[in-house]
Coordinates of C-alpha atoms (C1' of nucleotides) in Angstrom, one line a residue:
Chain A
M1 CA 13.3 24.7 -36.6
P2 CA 10.0 26.4 -35.9
S3 CA 10.8 30.1 -35.9
S4 CA 7.4 31.6 -35.1
N5 CA 6.0 28.5 -33.6
I6 CA 4.9 29.5 -29.9
V7 CA 4.4 25.9 -28.8
P8 CA 7.3 23.7 -28.8
P9 CA 7.1 23.8 -25.2
A10 CA 9.7 21.6 -23.5
R11 CA 8.8 18.1 -25.1
F12 CA 8.9 15.4 -22.5
S13 CA 7.7 12.0 -23.1
A14 CA 4.0 11.6 -24.3
Q15 CA 3.1 9.9 -21.2
A16 CA 4.4 12.6 -18.8
R17 CA 2.6 15.2 -20.9
L18 CA -0.7 13.4 -20.5
R19 CA -0.3 13.1 -16.7
A20 CA 0.6 16.8 -16.6
L21 CA -2.4 17.6 -18.4
Q22 CA -4.7 15.7 -16.1
S23 CA -2.8 17.4 -13.1
D24 CA -3.4 20.7 -14.8
I25 CA -7.0 20.1 -15.1
M26 CA -7.3 19.0 -11.3
E27 CA -5.3 22.1 -10.4
L28 CA -7.7 24.3 -12.4
I29 CA -10.6 22.8 -10.4
L30 CA -8.9 23.4 -7.1
D31 CA -7.8 27.0 -8.0
R32 CA -11.3 28.0 -9.1
E33 CA -12.5 26.4 -5.8
L34 CA -15.2 24.3 -7.6
E35 CA -17.2 21.9 -5.5
P36 CA -18.6 18.6 -6.4
G37 CA -21.5 19.4 -8.4
D38 CA -20.1 22.5 -10.1
A39 CA -19.7 22.8 -13.8
L40 CA -16.4 22.8 -15.6
P41 CA -15.6 25.1 -18.4
T42 CA -16.5 23.7 -21.9
E43 CA -14.2 21.4 -24.0
N44 CA -13.4 24.4 -26.1
E45 CA -12.6 26.7 -23.3
L46 CA -10.4 24.2 -21.8
C47 CA -8.6 23.6 -25.1
I48 CA -7.6 27.2 -25.2
A49 CA -7.0 27.5 -21.5
L50 CA -4.6 24.6 -21.5
G51 CA -3.3 25.1 -25.1
V52 CA -4.1 21.6 -26.3
G53 CA -6.2 20.1 -29.0
R54 CA -9.7 18.8 -28.3
N55 CA -8.8 15.2 -28.8
T56 CA -5.8 15.3 -26.5
L57 CA -8.0 17.0 -24.1
R58 CA -10.7 14.5 -24.2
E59 CA -8.5 11.6 -23.5
S60 CA -7.4 13.2 -20.3
L61 CA -10.9 14.2 -19.5
K62 CA -11.9 10.6 -20.0
V63 CA -9.3 9.3 -17.7
L64 CA -10.5 11.8 -15.1
Q65 CA -13.9 10.6 -15.5
A66 CA -12.9 7.1 -15.0
L67 CA -11.1 8.1 -12.0
G68 CA -14.2 9.5 -10.6
V69 CA -12.9 13.1 -10.4
I70 CA -15.3 14.5 -12.9
E71 CA -18.7 13.5 -14.4
I72 CA -19.4 14.0 -18.1
R73 CA -23.1 14.5 -19.1
H74 CA -23.6 14.2 -22.7
G75 CA -25.0 17.3 -24.3
F76 CA -24.9 19.3 -21.0
G77 CA -21.4 19.8 -19.6
M78 CA -18.9 18.4 -17.3
F79 CA -19.1 18.5 -13.5
V80 CA -16.9 17.9 -10.6
A81 CA -18.1 14.6 -9.3
P82 CA -18.9 13.0 -6.1
S83 CA -17.0 9.9 -5.2
N84 CA -16.9 7.1 -7.7
F85 CA -14.8 3.9 -7.8
E86 CA -16.3 2.2 -10.6
A87 CA -13.0 2.3 -12.6
L88 CA -11.0 1.0 -10.0
A89 CA -13.2 -1.9 -9.7
D90 CA -13.0 -2.7 -13.4
G91 CA -9.1 -2.6 -13.0
L92 CA -9.1 -4.9 -10.2
I93 CA -11.6 -7.3 -11.7
F94 CA -9.3 -7.6 -14.8
R95 CA -6.4 -8.3 -12.6
A96 CA -8.1 -10.9 -10.6
R97 CA -9.5 -12.6 -13.8
L98 CA -6.0 -12.6 -15.1
S99 CA -4.7 -14.1 -12.0
L100 CA -7.2 -16.7 -11.8
R101 CA -5.8 -18.3 -15.0
H102 CA -2.8 -19.1 -12.8
H103 CA -3.0 -19.5 -9.0
G104 CA -5.6 -17.1 -8.0
L105 CA -3.0 -15.1 -6.1
E106 CA -4.2 -11.7 -6.6
A107 CA -8.0 -12.9 -5.8
L108 CA -6.7 -14.4 -2.5
Q109 CA -4.8 -11.1 -1.6
L110 CA -8.0 -9.4 -2.1
V111 CA -9.8 -11.3 0.2
D112 CA -7.0 -10.9 2.8
V113 CA -7.2 -7.2 2.5
R114 CA -11.0 -7.2 2.7
Q115 CA -10.9 -9.5 5.8
A116 CA -8.3 -7.1 7.6
L117 CA -10.7 -4.2 6.9
E118 CA -13.8 -5.9 8.0
S119 CA -12.5 -7.8 11.0
G120 CA -10.4 -4.7 12.1
L121 CA -13.4 -2.2 11.8
I122 CA -16.1 -4.4 13.1
G123 CA -15.4 -3.2 16.7
S124 CA -15.5 0.5 16.0
S125 CA -18.6 0.1 14.0
M126 CA -20.3 -1.8 16.7
D127 CA -19.5 1.2 19.2
L128 CA -21.6 3.5 16.8
I129 CA -24.4 1.3 15.6
T130 CA -27.9 2.3 16.4
A131 CA -30.9 0.0 17.0
E132 CA -32.3 1.0 13.6
Q133 CA -29.3 0.0 11.8
L134 CA -29.1 -3.3 13.9
A135 CA -32.6 -4.0 12.6
G136 CA -31.6 -3.3 9.0
I137 CA -28.8 -5.9 9.4
E138 CA -31.2 -8.6 10.6
E139 CA -33.4 -7.8 7.6
S140 CA -30.7 -8.5 5.4
V141 CA -30.1 -11.9 7.2
V142 CA -33.7 -12.8 7.0
R143 CA -33.7 -12.1 3.3
M144 CA -30.6 -14.3 2.8
E145 CA -32.5 -17.1 4.6
E146 CA -35.4 -16.9 2.7
L147 CA -33.5 -17.0 -0.5
A148 CA -31.4 -19.9 0.7
A149 CA -34.7 -21.8 1.5
A150 CA -36.0 -21.1 -1.9
G151 CA -32.6 -22.4 -3.4
E152 CA -31.8 -18.8 -4.9
S153 CA -28.5 -17.2 -4.9
F154 CA -28.4 -14.0 -2.7
V155 CA -25.4 -12.0 -3.9
D156 CA -27.3 -8.7 -3.6
A157 CA -28.5 -9.5 0.1
D158 CA -25.0 -10.5 1.0
S159 CA -23.4 -7.4 -0.4
D160 CA -26.2 -5.4 1.4
F161 CA -25.6 -7.1 4.7
H162 CA -21.7 -6.2 4.7
S163 CA -22.5 -2.6 3.5
R164 CA -24.9 -2.2 6.5
L165 CA -22.3 -3.6 8.9
F166 CA -20.2 -0.6 8.2
E167 CA -22.8 2.0 7.7
P168 CA -22.4 3.4 11.2
L169 CA -18.6 4.4 10.7
N170 CA -19.9 6.9 8.1
N171 CA -16.7 6.4 6.1
E172 CA -17.4 6.7 2.5
L173 CA -13.9 5.7 1.4
L174 CA -14.2 2.4 3.3
L175 CA -17.7 1.6 1.8
N176 CA -16.3 2.3 -1.6
L177 CA -13.5 0.0 -1.2
L178 CA -15.6 -2.8 0.2
G179 CA -18.0 -2.0 -2.6
V180 CA -15.2 -2.4 -5.1
F181 CA -14.0 -5.7 -3.4
W182 CA -17.7 -7.0 -3.7
K183 CA -17.9 -6.3 -7.3
V184 CA -14.7 -8.1 -8.0
Y185 CA -15.7 -11.0 -5.9
R186 CA -19.1 -11.2 -7.5
R187 CA -17.3 -11.3 -10.8
I188 CA -15.1 -14.0 -9.7
H189 CA -18.1 -15.9 -8.2
T190 CA -19.9 -16.0 -11.5
E191 CA -16.7 -16.6 -13.5
T192 CA -15.8 -19.7 -11.5
G193 CA -19.2 -21.2 -11.7
A194 CA -19.4 -21.6 -7.9
G195 CA -22.8 -23.2 -8.2
A196 CA -22.0 -25.8 -5.7
E197 CA -22.0 -23.6 -2.6
D198 CA -24.2 -24.5 0.4
L199 CA -26.5 -21.6 0.5
A200 CA -28.0 -22.4 3.8
A201 CA -24.6 -22.6 5.5
V202 CA -23.5 -19.3 4.0
A203 CA -26.8 -17.9 5.4
A204 CA -26.1 -19.3 8.8
L205 CA -22.6 -17.9 9.0
H206 CA -24.2 -14.4 8.5
R207 CA -26.8 -15.1 11.1
N208 CA -24.0 -15.9 13.5
V209 CA -22.3 -12.5 12.6
Y210 CA -25.4 -10.7 13.4
T211 CA -26.1 -12.5 16.6
A212 CA -22.5 -11.5 17.8
V213 CA -23.1 -8.1 16.8
A214 CA -26.4 -7.9 18.4
A215 CA -24.9 -9.2 21.5
G216 CA -22.2 -6.6 21.4
D217 CA -19.5 -9.3 21.5
K218 CA -16.8 -7.9 19.3
A219 CA -14.4 -10.6 19.5
R220 CA -16.9 -13.1 18.4
A221 CA -18.0 -10.9 15.5
A222 CA -14.6 -10.6 14.3
Q223 CA -14.1 -14.4 14.6
E224 CA -17.4 -15.2 12.8
L225 CA -16.2 -12.8 10.0
T226 CA -13.0 -14.5 9.8
R227 CA -14.7 -17.9 9.4
H228 CA -16.7 -16.4 6.6
F229 CA -13.6 -15.4 4.7
D230 CA -12.1 -18.7 5.2
G231 CA -14.9 -20.1 3.3
I232 CA -14.4 -17.6 0.4
R233 CA -10.8 -18.5 0.4
R234 CA -11.4 -22.1 0.1
R235 CA -13.8 -21.6 -2.8
I236 CA -11.4 -19.6 -4.8
S237 CA -8.5 -22.3 -4.2
D238 CA -11.0 -24.9 -5.4
A239 CA -12.0 -22.9 -8.4
V240 CA -8.3 -22.4 -9.3
A241 CA -7.4 -26.1 -8.7
E242 CA -10.2 -27.3 -11.1
Chain V
M1 CA -35.2 6.3 -39.5
P2 CA -31.9 5.0 -41.0
S3 CA -33.1 2.8 -43.9
S4 CA -29.7 1.5 -45.3
N5 CA -27.6 2.5 -42.3
I6 CA -26.1 -0.8 -41.2
V7 CA -24.9 0.5 -37.9
P8 CA -27.4 2.2 -35.6
P9 CA -26.4 -0.4 -33.1
A10 CA -28.6 -0.3 -30.0
R11 CA -27.9 3.1 -28.9
F12 CA -27.3 3.2 -25.1
S13 CA -26.1 6.0 -23.3
A14 CA -22.6 7.2 -24.3
Q15 CA -21.2 6.4 -20.9
A16 CA -22.3 2.7 -21.2
R17 CA -20.8 2.4 -24.5
L18 CA -17.5 3.7 -23.5
R19 CA -17.6 1.2 -20.5
A20 CA -18.7 -1.6 -22.8
L21 CA -15.7 -0.8 -25.2
Q22 CA -13.3 -1.0 -22.3
S23 CA -14.8 -4.3 -21.3
D24 CA -14.5 -5.6 -24.8
I25 CA -10.9 -4.8 -24.8
M26 CA -10.3 -6.7 -21.5
E27 CA -12.3 -9.6 -22.8
L28 CA -10.2 -9.6 -25.9
I29 CA -6.9 -9.7 -23.7
L30 CA -8.5 -12.5 -21.7
D31 CA -9.8 -14.4 -24.6
R32 CA -6.5 -14.4 -26.4
E33 CA -4.8 -15.4 -23.1
L34 CA -2.2 -12.5 -23.3
E35 CA 0.0 -12.4 -20.3
P36 CA 1.6 -9.2 -18.8
G37 CA 4.1 -8.1 -21.2
D38 CA 2.4 -9.3 -24.3
A39 CA 1.6 -7.1 -27.3
L40 CA -1.9 -6.0 -28.1
P41 CA -3.1 -5.7 -31.5
T42 CA -2.4 -2.2 -33.2
E43 CA -5.0 0.5 -32.9
N44 CA -6.1 0.1 -36.4
E45 CA -6.6 -3.7 -35.8
L46 CA -8.7 -2.9 -32.8
C47 CA -10.6 -0.3 -34.6
I48 CA -11.6 -2.9 -37.1
A49 CA -12.0 -5.7 -34.5
L50 CA -14.4 -3.6 -32.4
G51 CA -16.0 -1.5 -35.0
V52 CA -15.3 1.8 -33.5
G53 CA -13.3 4.8 -34.7
R54 CA -9.9 5.5 -33.7
N55 CA -10.8 8.4 -31.4
T56 CA -13.3 6.6 -29.6
L57 CA -11.0 3.7 -29.2
R58 CA -8.1 5.8 -28.0
E59 CA -10.2 7.3 -25.3
S60 CA -11.0 3.9 -23.8
L61 CA -7.3 2.7 -24.4
K62 CA -6.0 5.9 -22.5
V63 CA -8.5 4.9 -19.6
L64 CA -7.1 1.4 -19.6
Q65 CA -3.6 2.9 -19.5
A66 CA -4.4 4.9 -16.5
L67 CA -6.1 1.9 -14.7
G68 CA -2.8 0.1 -15.1
V69 CA -4.4 -2.4 -17.5
I70 CA -2.2 -1.6 -20.5
E71 CA 1.0 0.0 -21.1
I72 CA 1.3 2.2 -24.3
R73 CA 4.8 2.9 -25.7
H74 CA 4.8 5.6 -28.2
G75 CA 5.8 4.4 -31.6
F76 CA 6.2 0.8 -30.7
G77 CA 3.1 -0.7 -29.4
M78 CA 0.5 -1.5 -26.6
F79 CA 1.3 -4.1 -24.0
V80 CA -0.4 -5.8 -21.1
A81 CA 0.8 -4.2 -18.0
P82 CA 2.0 -5.2 -14.7
S83 CA 0.3 -4.0 -11.7
N84 CA 0.0 -0.1 -11.3
F85 CA -1.9 1.8 -9.0
E86 CA -0.7 5.2 -9.9
A87 CA -4.1 6.5 -11.3
L88 CA -5.9 5.4 -8.1
A89 CA -3.5 7.5 -6.1
D90 CA -4.0 10.6 -8.3
G91 CA -7.8 10.3 -8.0
L92 CA -7.6 9.9 -4.1
I93 CA -5.0 12.8 -3.9
F94 CA -7.5 15.0 -5.7
R95 CA -10.4 13.9 -3.5
A96 CA -8.2 14.4 -0.3
R97 CA -7.1 18.0 -1.4
L98 CA -10.7 18.7 -2.3
S99 CA -11.9 17.7 1.1
L100 CA -9.0 19.6 3.0
R101 CA -10.8 22.6 1.9
H102 CA -13.7 21.8 4.1
H103 CA -13.3 19.6 7.1
G104 CA -10.8 17.2 5.9
L105 CA -13.3 14.4 6.1
E106 CA -12.0 12.1 3.3
A107 CA -8.4 12.6 4.4
L108 CA -9.4 11.5 7.8
Q109 CA -11.4 8.6 6.5
L110 CA -8.2 7.5 4.6
V111 CA -6.2 7.5 7.9
D112 CA -8.9 5.2 9.4
V113 CA -8.7 2.7 6.7
R114 CA -5.0 2.8 6.7
Q115 CA -5.1 2.2 10.3
A116 CA -7.5 -0.7 10.1
L117 CA -5.2 -2.4 7.5
E118 CA -2.0 -1.9 9.4
S119 CA -3.2 -2.6 12.8
G120 CA -5.4 -5.6 11.5
L121 CA -2.5 -7.2 9.6
I122 CA 0.5 -6.5 11.7
G123 CA -0.3 -9.6 13.7
S124 CA -0.1 -11.9 10.5
S125 CA 2.9 -10.3 9.2
M126 CA 4.7 -10.8 12.5
D127 CA 3.9 -14.6 12.2
L128 CA 5.8 -14.6 9.0
I129 CA 8.8 -12.3 9.5
T130 CA 12.3 -13.4 9.0
A131 CA 15.3 -12.1 11.0
E132 CA 16.5 -10.6 7.8
Q133 CA 13.3 -8.6 7.4
L134 CA 13.5 -7.6 10.9
A135 CA 16.9 -6.1 10.5
G136 CA 15.7 -4.1 7.4
I137 CA 12.8 -2.7 9.6
E138 CA 15.4 -1.6 12.3
E139 CA 17.6 -0.1 9.7
S140 CA 14.7 2.1 8.4
V141 CA 14.2 3.3 12.1
V142 CA 18.0 4.0 12.5
R143 CA 17.8 6.1 9.3
M144 CA 14.7 7.9 10.7
E145 CA 16.5 8.7 13.8
E146 CA 19.5 10.0 12.2
L147 CA 17.7 12.4 9.9
A148 CA 15.5 13.4 12.9
A149 CA 18.8 14.4 14.8
A150 CA 19.9 16.3 11.8
G151 CA 16.6 18.2 11.6
E152 CA 15.7 16.8 8.2
S153 CA 12.3 15.3 7.2
F154 CA 12.3 11.7 6.6
V155 CA 9.1 11.0 4.6
D156 CA 10.9 8.3 2.4
A157 CA 12.5 6.4 5.3
D158 CA 9.0 6.5 7.1
S159 CA 7.3 5.1 3.9
D160 CA 10.1 2.5 3.8
F161 CA 9.5 1.5 7.2
H162 CA 5.9 0.9 6.7
S163 CA 6.5 -1.1 3.6
R164 CA 8.9 -3.4 5.2
L165 CA 6.6 -4.0 8.0
F166 CA 4.1 -5.8 5.7
E167 CA 6.7 -7.2 3.2
P168 CA 6.4 -10.7 4.8
L169 CA 2.7 -11.0 4.0
N170 CA 3.7 -11.2 0.3
N171 CA 0.6 -9.3 -0.6
E172 CA 1.1 -7.0 -3.5
L173 CA -2.4 -5.6 -3.6
L174 CA -1.9 -4.7 0.1
L175 CA 1.5 -3.1 -0.5
N176 CA 0.0 -1.2 -3.5
L177 CA -2.8 0.2 -1.5
L178 CA -0.5 1.2 1.3
G179 CA 1.8 2.8 -1.3
V180 CA -1.2 4.7 -2.6
F181 CA -2.2 5.9 1.0
W182 CA 1.4 7.0 1.5
K183 CA 1.4 9.0 -1.7
V184 CA -1.7 10.8 -0.7
Y185 CA -0.6 11.5 2.7
R186 CA 2.7 12.9 1.5
R187 CA 0.8 15.2 -0.6
I188 CA -1.4 16.3 2.1
H189 CA 1.8 16.6 4.3
T190 CA 3.4 19.0 1.9
E191 CA 0.1 20.8 1.2
T192 CA -0.5 21.6 4.8
G193 CA 2.9 22.8 5.5
A194 CA 3.2 20.6 8.4
G195 CA 6.7 22.0 9.2
A196 CA 6.0 22.0 12.8
E197 CA 6.2 18.4 13.6
D198 CA 8.2 16.8 16.1
L199 CA 10.7 14.7 14.2
A200 CA 12.2 13.1 17.1
A201 CA 8.9 12.2 18.7
V202 CA 7.8 10.6 15.3
A203 CA 11.1 8.7 15.2
A204 CA 10.5 7.6 18.7
L205 CA 7.1 6.3 17.8
H206 CA 8.4 4.1 15.0
R207 CA 11.2 2.9 17.3
N208 CA 8.4 1.6 19.7
V209 CA 6.8 -0.2 16.9
Y210 CA 9.9 -1.9 16.0
T211 CA 10.6 -2.9 19.5
A212 CA 7.2 -4.5 19.9
V213 CA 7.5 -6.2 16.6
A214 CA 11.0 -7.7 17.5
A215 CA 9.7 -8.7 20.9
G216 CA 6.9 -10.6 19.2
D217 CA 4.3 -8.7 21.1
K218 CA 1.3 -8.3 18.6
A219 CA -1.0 -6.5 20.8
R220 CA 1.6 -3.8 21.7
A221 CA 2.6 -3.6 18.0
A222 CA -0.9 -2.8 16.9
Q223 CA -1.4 -0.4 19.9
E224 CA 1.8 1.5 18.9
L225 CA 0.7 1.8 15.3
T226 CA -2.7 3.1 16.6
R227 CA -0.8 5.9 18.6
H228 CA 1.1 6.9 15.4
F229 CA -2.1 7.3 13.6
D230 CA -3.7 9.3 16.3
G231 CA -0.9 11.8 15.7
I232 CA -1.6 11.8 12.0
R233 CA -5.1 12.4 12.6
R234 CA -4.4 15.3 15.0
R235 CA -2.1 16.9 12.3
I236 CA -4.7 16.8 9.7
S237 CA -7.3 18.2 12.1
D238 CA -5.0 21.0 13.1
A239 CA -4.2 21.9 9.4
V240 CA -7.9 22.1 8.6
A241 CA -8.8 24.1 11.6
E242 CA -6.2 26.8 10.7
Chain H
dC1 C1' 33.7 -5.0 -38.7
dG2 C1' 31.1 -1.3 -36.4
dG3 C1' 28.7 2.8 -36.3
dT4 C1' 25.2 5.6 -38.1
dA5 C1' 21.7 7.3 -41.1
dG6 C1' 17.5 6.1 -43.1
dC7 C1' 13.0 3.4 -43.2
dG8 C1' 8.8 1.4 -41.9
dG9 C1' 5.4 1.0 -38.6
dA10 C1' 3.0 2.6 -34.5
dT11 C1' 1.3 6.1 -31.6
dG12 C1' 0.5 11.5 -30.6
dT13 C1' -1.9 15.5 -31.9
dC14 C1' -5.0 18.0 -34.1
dC15 C1' -9.0 19.6 -37.0
dC16 C1' -13.4 19.3 -39.1
dA17 C1' -17.9 17.5 -40.1
dT18 C1' -22.0 15.5 -38.4
dG19 C1' -24.6 13.0 -35.0
dT20 C1' -26.8 12.8 -30.4
dC21 C1' -28.4 14.4 -26.2
dC22 C1' -29.9 17.4 -22.5
dC23 C1' -31.7 21.6 -20.3
dC24 C1' -34.4 25.5 -20.9
dT25 C1' -38.1 28.3 -22.8
dG26 C1' -42.2 29.6 -24.3
dA27 C1' -46.6 28.6 -26.4
dG28 C1' -50.8 26.3 -25.8
dC29 C1' -54.1 24.0 -22.8
dG30 C1' -56.9 22.8 -18.8
Chain K
dC1 C1' -52.9 31.0 -13.0
dG2 C1' -50.3 26.8 -13.3
dC3 C1' -49.0 22.7 -15.8
dT4 C1' -47.3 20.2 -19.9
dC5 C1' -44.7 19.3 -23.8
dA6 C1' -42.6 20.5 -28.4
dG7 C1' -38.8 23.1 -30.2
dG8 C1' -34.3 25.5 -30.0
dG9 C1' -29.6 25.9 -28.9
dG10 C1' -25.7 24.6 -26.7
dA11 C1' -22.6 20.9 -25.5
dC12 C1' -20.8 16.5 -25.7
dA13 C1' -20.0 11.8 -29.1
dT14 C1' -18.1 9.8 -32.9
dG15 C1' -15.5 9.1 -36.9
dG16 C1' -12.2 10.1 -40.5
dG17 C1' -8.3 12.1 -42.2
dA18 C1' -3.7 14.4 -42.2
dC19 C1' 0.5 15.5 -40.2
dA20 C1' 4.0 15.1 -36.4
dT21 C1' 6.9 12.3 -33.5
dC22 C1' 9.0 8.3 -31.7
dC23 C1' 11.0 3.7 -31.7
dG24 C1' 13.4 -0.2 -33.4
dC25 C1' 15.6 -2.4 -37.1
dT26 C1' 18.4 -2.8 -41.0
dA27 C1' 21.4 -1.7 -44.7
dC28 C1' 24.6 1.3 -46.1
dC29 C1' 29.3 3.6 -45.6
dG30 C1' 33.7 4.5 -43.6

DNA sequence: CGGTAGCGGATGTCCCATGTCCCCTGAGCG
DNA sequence: CGCTCAGGGGACATGGGACATCCGCTACCG
């Protein structure tokens, strides 16, 4: 029985305590009205303020960093971070790879979600698109076609194309989510070999999407996107079957 | 210049090393073909296998736990976890609360994404829905109406309604994402007070959605959902303005 | 034969020492 | 007078050890 021990403070499960600690740190940020870019107290100050050891604190800190809540700069300090979904991507990539060992279920679900997002929002994006942004999209298509003609893979240009497509919406969360899906897809892509794809055909599909967007034909744009996703789904199914 | 030092192992940035360590752990799981529920090696074994100290390892382990990749049970061991999006929710809740201090931009973006998902996928879900599932949806609506009549808030029933709506798709990723959005929304809801909402009107909106779904009218279902989201958007704007 | 106390192993928390990195400052130079 | 770069100091990174806590299993005792 700790007589003078001040801190046997309501022992919950370890897991709950860690989560509480993370919440405390986030509350502290909100309470002090820190903005993205502002510095947090040093590790030692936080240890004292929150009444935990440095290691325990650091474990929570690392989690918050992975969640994109804070940014840790070695040797300088910790700061409230701008958006960052890297960690989510890693988690999803892991799940997707795990599922590819079986039936690729999670990978296919991911394509479904991405399709709903892209097909569902392409219309709104087309309402807001500027001539300049449209030109940027075509540029991506051209780059894909060039790479396809040269027989080189063009994952970057492909990713670029889809980013630009939804840039007009000015929705960072959406772009982040799509970015995550892209990262997962890219991983699956290299994982499954996928060398046998028809580059020219893929480039042509994107050209079709561009044409529909440029013409302002929302229904056709959504439809062309859907065809694109059907191709992706087929490739995943093939990879799992093999 | 470390002469006899065996391990000056290609110093990258600290952040990169931590990420690499996480990847290594995930690779190890995939290499050993561990399934969800299987036990990982103990901390000490991993320390040796990966050549890092226990503290460093634990920081990565905690991150993986937060990402829902592994599950840590105090005093027993570590296991490959089933799906878990809790961490993502916490991160998003933080972002949303942070943004509410300004213009509520991220909160509104989140509603946009959710709307795209729900409006975009309601059609596919209606293709697959069974009579039983339909009855479950109506049950949720009835519960909401009862609670509205009693003047009580019905966040749970509301959340239930939306879950059931997309249950037929059998897409865990989607349900998880929507669950995350719900959690964030619920937090915002309590955060902004939001006591002044018209319970009966909200219940009626859901009744309209149910009616359209039961009638098999996809366009109307999507439209009713959109109206629902417009209401949410308005409430967020009001909360920020005040 | 059943319940329980003890044991072994694993994780949780913490401290300390040392290494590493980054920004800031000030002296030196053009 | 302004620019550049080396050094200082502060802060984070890493590793190891000690002790506390928790869980499941087993062997002892009633």
